[in-house]
Amino acid sequence: CTGGRRGRRLPLKLVRFRDRLLLAVWLLLAVVLGISFLLVRQANLRQAHRAVESDLQAGAVLFDQLVRGRLDQLALGARLLSHDWAFRQLYGSSADPADPVRHRTLLSGLENYRARLPEAAFLLLVSLDDEVLADTSRPDQPPRAAFAHPWLLRQAESAPEMSATAFAPWRDQPVLLLAVPIQIPEPAGWIVVGFALDAQLAGGFRALAGLDVTFMERPESGPPRLIASTLPAATQPVRA
């Protein structure tokens, strides 16, 4: 009799209740695990976003320091040049740069001085009438062409230190321009230094900060344009 009782099957209703209970437990466990996964995922995303934002902020500070440091070097070199006696004699003796011989002499002297400023992409001499007298980036350009950014000189004229810096397009490339006066001994013209935002600057920043950087230009019309990037070619933004 005892063995017969042990061999009896559970009632059908009890079996269904047990199955439903197990199913409910599994469903509850799946819901708990799903919610835990979502919460952990959201926490990880927030942490990742905070880490990326912190890296970007630190990178922005380092990039600003890098540019300012190079700009300070350019400003010092340009001011030394503007007060250099030999340069002032050269500039003063080339008052009429329309003469081909004088223009070549002025351009040659300017190029020699540019070689002393390794951070400078180019040097320009601009008259008080906003005319380009010599341009190391375009040595074949006739003198007395209109300077493309006279507003930079107006800013320098109104500044206490008689200098100004600004980002501006130059030869279809964005550059940082620095303008300082030529003192003979009163201001007699302008030295404009161009600092390029190029692959060399991007590589220097990556070596300093350990962060990749991409320079993009946003023109007034048309899509953004890639200037330089330390990212692999396959992951760079599309070049317009």
JSON list of C-alpha atoms in Angstrom, two decimals, residues 97 124-127 130-135 141-148 170:
[
{"chain": "A", "resi": 97, "resn": "PRO", "atom": "CA", "xyz": [58.84, 97.72, -53.78]},
{"chain": "A", "resi": 124, "resn": "LEU", "atom": "CA", "xyz": [54.07, 89.28, -45.15]},
{"chain": "A", "resi": 125, "resn": "LEU", "atom": "CA", "xyz": [55.03, 92.92, -45.23]},
{"chain": "A", "resi": 126, "resn": "VAL", "atom": "CA", "xyz": [51.99, 95.16, -45.43]},
{"chain": "A", "resi": 127, "resn": "SER", "atom": "CA", "xyz": [52.09, 98.90, -45.89]},
{"chain": "A", "resi": 130, "resn": "ASP", "atom": "CA", "xyz": [46.96, 97.87, -46.49]},
{"chain": "A", "resi": 131, "resn": "GLU", "atom": "CA", "xyz": [49.02, 96.82, -49.52]},
{"chain": "A", "resi": 132, "resn": "VAL", "atom": "CA", "xyz": [51.09, 93.63, -49.51]},
{"chain": "A", "resi": 133, "resn": "LEU", "atom": "CA", "xyz": [54.68, 94.64, -50.29]},
{"chain": "A", "resi": 134, "resn": "ALA", "atom": "CA", "xyz": [56.16, 91.13, -50.02]},
{"chain": "A", "resi": 135, "resn": "ASP", "atom": "CA", "xyz": [54.72, 87.68, -49.36]},
{"chain": "A", "resi": 141, "resn": "GLN", "atom": "CA", "xyz": [52.94, 87.99, -56.62]},
{"chain": "A", "resi": 142, "resn": "PRO", "atom": "CA", "xyz": [53.38, 91.59, -57.81]},
{"chain": "A", "resi": 143, "resn": "PRO", "atom": "CA", "xyz": [53.76, 94.08, -54.97]},
{"chain": "A", "resi": 144, "resn": "ARG", "atom": "CA", "xyz": [51.02, 96.38, -53.75]},
{"chain": "A", "resi": 145, "resn": "ALA", "atom": "CA", "xyz": [48.24, 93.80, -53.92]},
{"chain": "A", "resi": 146, "resn": "ALA", "atom": "CA", "xyz": [45.45, 94.52, -51.45]},
{"chain": "A", "resi": 147, "resn": "PHE", "atom": "CA", "xyz": [45.81, 92.76, -48.11]},
{"chain": "A", "resi": 148, "resn": "ALA", "atom": "CA", "xyz": [42.91, 90.33, -47.75]},
{"chain": "A", "resi": 170, "resn": "TRP", "atom": "CA", "xyz": [44.53, 82.09, -46.46]}
]
